[in-house]
Tab-separated table of C-alpha atoms and ligand atoms in Angstrom:
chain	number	residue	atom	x	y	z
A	16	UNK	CA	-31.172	-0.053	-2.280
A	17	UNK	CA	-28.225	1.991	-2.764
A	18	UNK	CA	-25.267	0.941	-1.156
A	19	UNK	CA	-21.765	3.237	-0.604
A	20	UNK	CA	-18.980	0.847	-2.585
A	21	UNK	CA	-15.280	1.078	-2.315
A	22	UNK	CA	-15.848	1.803	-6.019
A	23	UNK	CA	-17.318	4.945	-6.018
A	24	UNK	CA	-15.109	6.247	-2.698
A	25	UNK	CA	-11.439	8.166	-3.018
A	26	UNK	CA	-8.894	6.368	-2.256
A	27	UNK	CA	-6.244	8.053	-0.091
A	28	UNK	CA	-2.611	8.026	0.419
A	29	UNK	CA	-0.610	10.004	2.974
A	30	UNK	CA	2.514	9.192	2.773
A	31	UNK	CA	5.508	10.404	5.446
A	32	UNK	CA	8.873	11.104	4.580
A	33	UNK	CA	11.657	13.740	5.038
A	34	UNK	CA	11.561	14.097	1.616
A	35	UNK	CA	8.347	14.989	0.709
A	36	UNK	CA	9.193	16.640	-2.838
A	37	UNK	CA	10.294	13.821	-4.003
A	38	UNK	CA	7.177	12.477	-4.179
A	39	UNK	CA	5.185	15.897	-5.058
A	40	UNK	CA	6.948	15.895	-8.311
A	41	UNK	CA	6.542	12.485	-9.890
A	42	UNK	CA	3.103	12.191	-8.897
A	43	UNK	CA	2.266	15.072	-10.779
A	44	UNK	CA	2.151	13.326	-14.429
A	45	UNK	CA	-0.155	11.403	-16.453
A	46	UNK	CA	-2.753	8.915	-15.452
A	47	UNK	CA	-1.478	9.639	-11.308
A	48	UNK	CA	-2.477	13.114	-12.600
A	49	UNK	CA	-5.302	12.915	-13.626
A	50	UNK	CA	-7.144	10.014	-10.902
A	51	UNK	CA	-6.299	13.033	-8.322
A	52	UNK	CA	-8.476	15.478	-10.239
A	53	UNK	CA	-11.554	13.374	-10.737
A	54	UNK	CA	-11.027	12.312	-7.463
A	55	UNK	CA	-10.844	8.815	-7.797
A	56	UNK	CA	-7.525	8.800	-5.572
A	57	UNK	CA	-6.131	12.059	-3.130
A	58	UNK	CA	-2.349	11.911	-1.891
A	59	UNK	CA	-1.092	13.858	0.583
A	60	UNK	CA	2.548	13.863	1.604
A	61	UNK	CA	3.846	15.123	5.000
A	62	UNK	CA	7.080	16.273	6.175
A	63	UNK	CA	8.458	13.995	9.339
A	64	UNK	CA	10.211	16.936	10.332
A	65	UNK	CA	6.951	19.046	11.026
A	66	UNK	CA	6.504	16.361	13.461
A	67	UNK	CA	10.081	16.719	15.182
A	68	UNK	CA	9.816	17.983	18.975
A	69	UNK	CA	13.410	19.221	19.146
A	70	UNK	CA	14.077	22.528	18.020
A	71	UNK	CA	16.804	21.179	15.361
A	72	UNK	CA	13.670	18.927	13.960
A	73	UNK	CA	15.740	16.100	14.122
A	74	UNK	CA	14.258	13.237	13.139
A	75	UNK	CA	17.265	10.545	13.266
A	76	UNK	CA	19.823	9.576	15.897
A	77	UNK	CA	22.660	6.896	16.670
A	78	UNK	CA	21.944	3.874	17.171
A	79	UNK	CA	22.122	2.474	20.646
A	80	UNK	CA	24.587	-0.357	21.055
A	81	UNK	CA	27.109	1.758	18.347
A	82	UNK	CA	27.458	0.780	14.751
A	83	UNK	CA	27.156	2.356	11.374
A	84	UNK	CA	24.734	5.084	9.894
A	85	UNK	CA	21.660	6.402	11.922
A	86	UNK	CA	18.500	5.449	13.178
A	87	UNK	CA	15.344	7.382	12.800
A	88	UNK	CA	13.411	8.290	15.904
A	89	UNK	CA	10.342	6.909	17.186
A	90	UNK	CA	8.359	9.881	18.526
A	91	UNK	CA	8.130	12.408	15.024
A	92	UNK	CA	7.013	9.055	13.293
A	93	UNK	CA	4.451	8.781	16.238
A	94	UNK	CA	3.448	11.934	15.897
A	95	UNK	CA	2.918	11.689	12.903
A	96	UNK	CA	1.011	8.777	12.623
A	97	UNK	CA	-1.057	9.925	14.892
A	98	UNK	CA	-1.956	13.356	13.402
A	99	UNK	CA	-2.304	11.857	9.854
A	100	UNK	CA	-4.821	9.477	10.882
A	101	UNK	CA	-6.566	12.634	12.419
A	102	UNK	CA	-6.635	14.139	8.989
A	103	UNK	CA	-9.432	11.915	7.704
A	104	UNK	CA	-12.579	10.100	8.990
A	105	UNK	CA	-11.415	6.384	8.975
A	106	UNK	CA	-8.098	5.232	10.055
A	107	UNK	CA	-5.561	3.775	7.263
A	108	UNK	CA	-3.879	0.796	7.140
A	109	UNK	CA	0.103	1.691	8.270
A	110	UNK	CA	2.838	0.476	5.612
A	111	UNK	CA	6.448	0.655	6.383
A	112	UNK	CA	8.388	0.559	3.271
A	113	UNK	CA	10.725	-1.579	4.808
A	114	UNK	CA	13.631	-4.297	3.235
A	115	UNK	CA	12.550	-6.805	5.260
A	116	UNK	CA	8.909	-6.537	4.304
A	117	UNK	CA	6.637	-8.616	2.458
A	118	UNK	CA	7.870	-8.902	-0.644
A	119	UNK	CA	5.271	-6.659	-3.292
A	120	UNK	CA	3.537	-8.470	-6.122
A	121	UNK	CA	0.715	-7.973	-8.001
A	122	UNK	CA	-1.539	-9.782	-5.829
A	123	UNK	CA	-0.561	-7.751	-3.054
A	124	UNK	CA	-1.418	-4.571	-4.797
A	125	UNK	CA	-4.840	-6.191	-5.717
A	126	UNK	CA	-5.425	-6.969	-1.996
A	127	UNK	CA	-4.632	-2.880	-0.936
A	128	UNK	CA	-6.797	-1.957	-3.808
A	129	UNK	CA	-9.789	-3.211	-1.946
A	130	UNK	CA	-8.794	-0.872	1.131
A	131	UNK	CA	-9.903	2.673	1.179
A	132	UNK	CA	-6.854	4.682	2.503
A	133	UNK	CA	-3.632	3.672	3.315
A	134	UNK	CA	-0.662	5.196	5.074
A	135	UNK	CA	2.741	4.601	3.504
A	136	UNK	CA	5.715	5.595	5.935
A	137	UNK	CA	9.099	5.913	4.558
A	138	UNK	CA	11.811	5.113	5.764
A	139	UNK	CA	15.704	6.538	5.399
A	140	UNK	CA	19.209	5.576	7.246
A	141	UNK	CA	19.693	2.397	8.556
A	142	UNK	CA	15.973	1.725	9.691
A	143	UNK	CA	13.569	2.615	12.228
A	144	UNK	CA	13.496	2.428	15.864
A	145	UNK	CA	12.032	-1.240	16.082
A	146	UNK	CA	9.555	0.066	18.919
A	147	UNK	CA	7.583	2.148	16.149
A	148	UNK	CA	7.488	-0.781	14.028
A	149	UNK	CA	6.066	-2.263	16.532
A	150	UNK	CA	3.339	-0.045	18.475
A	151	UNK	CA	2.426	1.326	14.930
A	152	UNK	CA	3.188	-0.153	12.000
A	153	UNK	CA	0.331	-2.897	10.601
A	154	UNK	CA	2.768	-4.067	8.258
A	155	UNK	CA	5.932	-4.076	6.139
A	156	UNK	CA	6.386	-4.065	2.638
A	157	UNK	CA	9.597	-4.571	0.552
A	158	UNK	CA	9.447	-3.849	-3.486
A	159	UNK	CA	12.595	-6.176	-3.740
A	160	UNK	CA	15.845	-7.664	-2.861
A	161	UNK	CA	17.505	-4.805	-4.013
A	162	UNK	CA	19.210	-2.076	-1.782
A	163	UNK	CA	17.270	1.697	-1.914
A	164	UNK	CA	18.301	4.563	-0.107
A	165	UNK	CA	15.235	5.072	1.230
A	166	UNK	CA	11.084	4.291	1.245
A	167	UNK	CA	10.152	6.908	-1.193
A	168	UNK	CA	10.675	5.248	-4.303
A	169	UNK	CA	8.809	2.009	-3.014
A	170	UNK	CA	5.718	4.027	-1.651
A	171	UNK	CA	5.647	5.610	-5.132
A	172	UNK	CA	5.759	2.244	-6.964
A	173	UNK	CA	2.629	1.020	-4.032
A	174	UNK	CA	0.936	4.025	-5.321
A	175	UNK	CA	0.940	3.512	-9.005
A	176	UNK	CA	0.560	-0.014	-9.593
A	177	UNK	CA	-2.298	0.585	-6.518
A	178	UNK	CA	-4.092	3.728	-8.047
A	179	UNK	CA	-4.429	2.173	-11.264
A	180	UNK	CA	-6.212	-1.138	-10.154
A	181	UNK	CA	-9.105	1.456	-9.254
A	182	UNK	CA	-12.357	1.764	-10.776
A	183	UNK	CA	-12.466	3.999	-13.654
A	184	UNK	CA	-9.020	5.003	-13.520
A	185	UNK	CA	-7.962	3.618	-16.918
A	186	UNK	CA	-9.721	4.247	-19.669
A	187	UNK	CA	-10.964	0.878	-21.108
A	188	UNK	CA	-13.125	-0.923	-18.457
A	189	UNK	CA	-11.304	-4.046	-18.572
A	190	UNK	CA	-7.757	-3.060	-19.109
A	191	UNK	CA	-7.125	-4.994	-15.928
A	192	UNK	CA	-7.989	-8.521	-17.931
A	193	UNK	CA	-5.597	-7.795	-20.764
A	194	UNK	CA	-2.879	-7.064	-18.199
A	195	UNK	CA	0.794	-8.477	-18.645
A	196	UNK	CA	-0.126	-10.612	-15.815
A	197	UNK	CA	-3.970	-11.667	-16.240
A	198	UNK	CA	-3.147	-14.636	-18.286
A	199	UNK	CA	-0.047	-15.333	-15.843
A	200	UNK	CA	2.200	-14.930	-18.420
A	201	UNK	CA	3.528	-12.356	-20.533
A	202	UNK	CA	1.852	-10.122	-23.184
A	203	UNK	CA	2.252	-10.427	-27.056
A	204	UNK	CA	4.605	-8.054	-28.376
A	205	UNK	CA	3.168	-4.877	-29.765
A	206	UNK	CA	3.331	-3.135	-32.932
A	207	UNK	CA	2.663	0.232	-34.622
A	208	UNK	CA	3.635	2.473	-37.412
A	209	UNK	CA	5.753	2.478	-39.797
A	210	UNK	CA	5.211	-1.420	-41.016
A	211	UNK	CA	8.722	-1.129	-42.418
A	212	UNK	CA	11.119	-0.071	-39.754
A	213	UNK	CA	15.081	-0.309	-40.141
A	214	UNK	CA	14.121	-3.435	-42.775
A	215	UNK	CA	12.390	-5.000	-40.392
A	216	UNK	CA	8.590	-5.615	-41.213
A	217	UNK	CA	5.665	-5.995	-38.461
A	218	UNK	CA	4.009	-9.530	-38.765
A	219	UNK	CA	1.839	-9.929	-41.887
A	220	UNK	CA	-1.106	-11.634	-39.831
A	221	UNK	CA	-1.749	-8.043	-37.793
A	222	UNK	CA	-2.923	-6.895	-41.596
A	223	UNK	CA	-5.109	-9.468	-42.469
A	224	UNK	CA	-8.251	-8.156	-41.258
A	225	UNK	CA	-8.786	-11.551	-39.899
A	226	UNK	CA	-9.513	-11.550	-36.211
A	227	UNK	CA	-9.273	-14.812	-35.194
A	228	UNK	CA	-5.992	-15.073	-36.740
A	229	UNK	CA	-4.473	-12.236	-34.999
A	230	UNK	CA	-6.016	-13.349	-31.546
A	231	UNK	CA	-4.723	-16.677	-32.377
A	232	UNK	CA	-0.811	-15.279	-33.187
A	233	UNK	CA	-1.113	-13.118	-30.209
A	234	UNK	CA	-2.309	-15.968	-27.955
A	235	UNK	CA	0.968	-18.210	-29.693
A	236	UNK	CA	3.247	-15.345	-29.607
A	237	UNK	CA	2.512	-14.154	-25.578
A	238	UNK	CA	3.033	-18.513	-24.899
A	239	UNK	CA	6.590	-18.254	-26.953
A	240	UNK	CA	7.446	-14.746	-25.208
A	241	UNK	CA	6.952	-16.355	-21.896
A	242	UNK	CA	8.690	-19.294	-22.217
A	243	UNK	CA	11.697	-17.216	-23.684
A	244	UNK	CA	11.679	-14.367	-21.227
A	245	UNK	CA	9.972	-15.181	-17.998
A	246	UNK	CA	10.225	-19.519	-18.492
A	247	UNK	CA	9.310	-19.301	-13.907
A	248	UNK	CA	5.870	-17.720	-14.900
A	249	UNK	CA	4.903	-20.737	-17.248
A	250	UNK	CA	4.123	-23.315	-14.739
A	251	UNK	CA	1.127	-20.961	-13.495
A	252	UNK	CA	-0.633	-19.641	-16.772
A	253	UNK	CA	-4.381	-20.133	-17.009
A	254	UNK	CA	-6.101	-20.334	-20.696
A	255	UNK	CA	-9.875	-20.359	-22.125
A	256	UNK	CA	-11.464	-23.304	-23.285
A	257	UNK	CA	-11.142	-21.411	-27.105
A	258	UNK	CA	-7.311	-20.833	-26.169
A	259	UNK	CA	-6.534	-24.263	-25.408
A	260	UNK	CA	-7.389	-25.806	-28.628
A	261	UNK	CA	-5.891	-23.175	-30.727
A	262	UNK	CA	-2.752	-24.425	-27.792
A	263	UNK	CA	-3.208	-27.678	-28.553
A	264	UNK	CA	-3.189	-27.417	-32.236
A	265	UNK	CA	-0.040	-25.361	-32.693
A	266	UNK	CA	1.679	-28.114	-30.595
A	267	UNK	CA	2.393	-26.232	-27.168
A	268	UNK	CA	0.527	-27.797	-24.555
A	269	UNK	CA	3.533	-30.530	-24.417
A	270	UNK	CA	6.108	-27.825	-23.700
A	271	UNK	CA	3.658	-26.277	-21.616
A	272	UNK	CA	3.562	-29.456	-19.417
A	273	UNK	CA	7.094	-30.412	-19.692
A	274	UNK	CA	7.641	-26.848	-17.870
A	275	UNK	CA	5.487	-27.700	-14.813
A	276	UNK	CA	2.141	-26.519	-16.375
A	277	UNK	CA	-0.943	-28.166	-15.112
A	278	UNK	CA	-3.260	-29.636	-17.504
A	279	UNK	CA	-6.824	-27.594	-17.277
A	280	UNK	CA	-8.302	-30.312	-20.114
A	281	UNK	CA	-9.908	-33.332	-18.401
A	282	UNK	CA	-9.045	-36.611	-18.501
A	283	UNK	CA	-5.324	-35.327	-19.756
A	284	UNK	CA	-6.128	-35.217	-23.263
B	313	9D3	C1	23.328	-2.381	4.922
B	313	9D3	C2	22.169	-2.367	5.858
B	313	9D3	N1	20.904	-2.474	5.175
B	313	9D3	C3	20.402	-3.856	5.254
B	313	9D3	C4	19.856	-4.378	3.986
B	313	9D3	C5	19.943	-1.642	5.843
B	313	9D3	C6	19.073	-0.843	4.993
B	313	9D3	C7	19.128	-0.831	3.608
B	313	9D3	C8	18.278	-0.032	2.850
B	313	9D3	C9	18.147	-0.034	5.599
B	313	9D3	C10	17.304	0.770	4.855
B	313	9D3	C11	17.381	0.781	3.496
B	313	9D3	C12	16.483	1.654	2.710
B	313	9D3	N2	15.489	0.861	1.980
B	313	9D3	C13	14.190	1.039	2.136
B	313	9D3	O1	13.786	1.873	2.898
B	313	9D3	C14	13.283	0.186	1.406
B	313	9D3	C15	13.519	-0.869	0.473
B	313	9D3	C16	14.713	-1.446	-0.061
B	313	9D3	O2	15.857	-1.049	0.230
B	313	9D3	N3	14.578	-2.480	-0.933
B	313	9D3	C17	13.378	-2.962	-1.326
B	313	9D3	N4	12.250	-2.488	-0.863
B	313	9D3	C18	12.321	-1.442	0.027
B	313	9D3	S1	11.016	-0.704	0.723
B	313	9D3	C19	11.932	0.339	1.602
């Protein structure tokens, strides 16, 4: 029997900000693009201030207690909240873009994939009034410990890395399983034309016609690259039976060890 799946459904995104342009524009391009006209994923940004009850439409204030910058109200966020989740038949989950949220990885992304709509609220100034957080907000998400000026940037990063984990949005069915991070390392490096650039030649092996010999340079290559570049991301790689002999072979599986790695062979062989 038929069953609806998450799969076949749109995801949406409303997102809230006083600055809703800035997220109209950049969504506009490319692979963002075009999941909103097949209708894979819909985003719809709203303007906080449309949800002001003042007649200046203010939507930030002092803070109580004194101190620097402003604070940004709790009833147009309310409001707003509450009318988005109006907008379409089952309620999203509420993200605050927030510094001290949980900090965003890949796994995290995987995890909202699975959800059907979310509802990304942005924050600017110093923060927002700790009694929205509370009453509305399911939970907090920081991209980094980094300083923004604002939410906007981080709910667009939540949306891309998000949109693209959906079904069908990229092309090749399992682009997610040659991902940078499927192997929990990095990714060979990556060649095209001209084979001669500046002097510099691309490797010999990716013209030898010879596909185990490619796959095995790549597989060599992405261990080197990792331990060069990203030497914290070692420890938890996973490999194929087939990738662990070629591993073994070409020497690695010491290094890989000596760097935290856990043996996946039995018997530590
Ligand atoms: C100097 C006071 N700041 C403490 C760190 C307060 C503050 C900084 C930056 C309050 C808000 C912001 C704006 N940042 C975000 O809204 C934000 C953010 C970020 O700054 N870094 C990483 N992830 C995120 S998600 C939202």
């Amino acid at each position: 029997m038929p069953v609806e799946t998450p799969a076949g459904e749109t995801f949406r995104f409303d997102v809230l900000t006083i600055f809703p342009e800035l997220l109209d524009s950049s969504l506009k391009e490319g692979i963002i693009r075009r999941a909103q006209e097949a209708g894979q994923i819909a985003i719809a940004c709203h303007n906080l201030r449309n949800y002001a009850l003042d007649k200046h439409a203010m939507t930030d204030d002092r803070p109580f207690g004194g101190g620097e910058g402003m604070v940004m109200k709790p009833e147009p966020l309310a409001a707003a909240v509450q009318a988005v989740q109006a907008m379409a038949p089952q309620p999203g989950r509420v993200i605050l873009l927030s510094p001290q949220g949980r900090p965003y990885t890949q796994a995290v992304a995987e995890e909202l994939a699975g959800q059907a709509r979310l509802l990304l609220v942005c924050g600017r100034y110093e923060g927002v009034d700790e009694r929205f957080t509370a009453q509305y907000v399911d939970e907090e998400i920081s991209i980094g410990d980094y300083i923004l000026t604002g939410g906007e940037l981080a709910a667009m990063i939540l949306i891309d890395s998000i949109t693209r984990l959906r079904p069908g949005v990229l092309g090749c069915a399992d682009s997610a399983s040659c991902d940078t991070f499927s192997r929990g390392g990095l990714k060979y490096p990556q060649y095209t034309r001209p084979r001669l650039f500046e002097g510099v030649p691309a490797p010999e092996v990716l013209f030898s016609g010879d596909h185990a010999a490619v796959a095995e340079w790549r597989l060599v290559a992405a261990v080197e690259r990792t331990f060069a570049k990203r030497p914290d991301l070692v420890a938890g790689m996973s490999f194929s039976p087939n990738e662990l002999k070629i591993l073994q072979r070409q020497g690695l599986l010491a290094r890989l060890r000596e760097s935290g790695w856990k043996s996946q062979l039995p018997e530590n062989q």
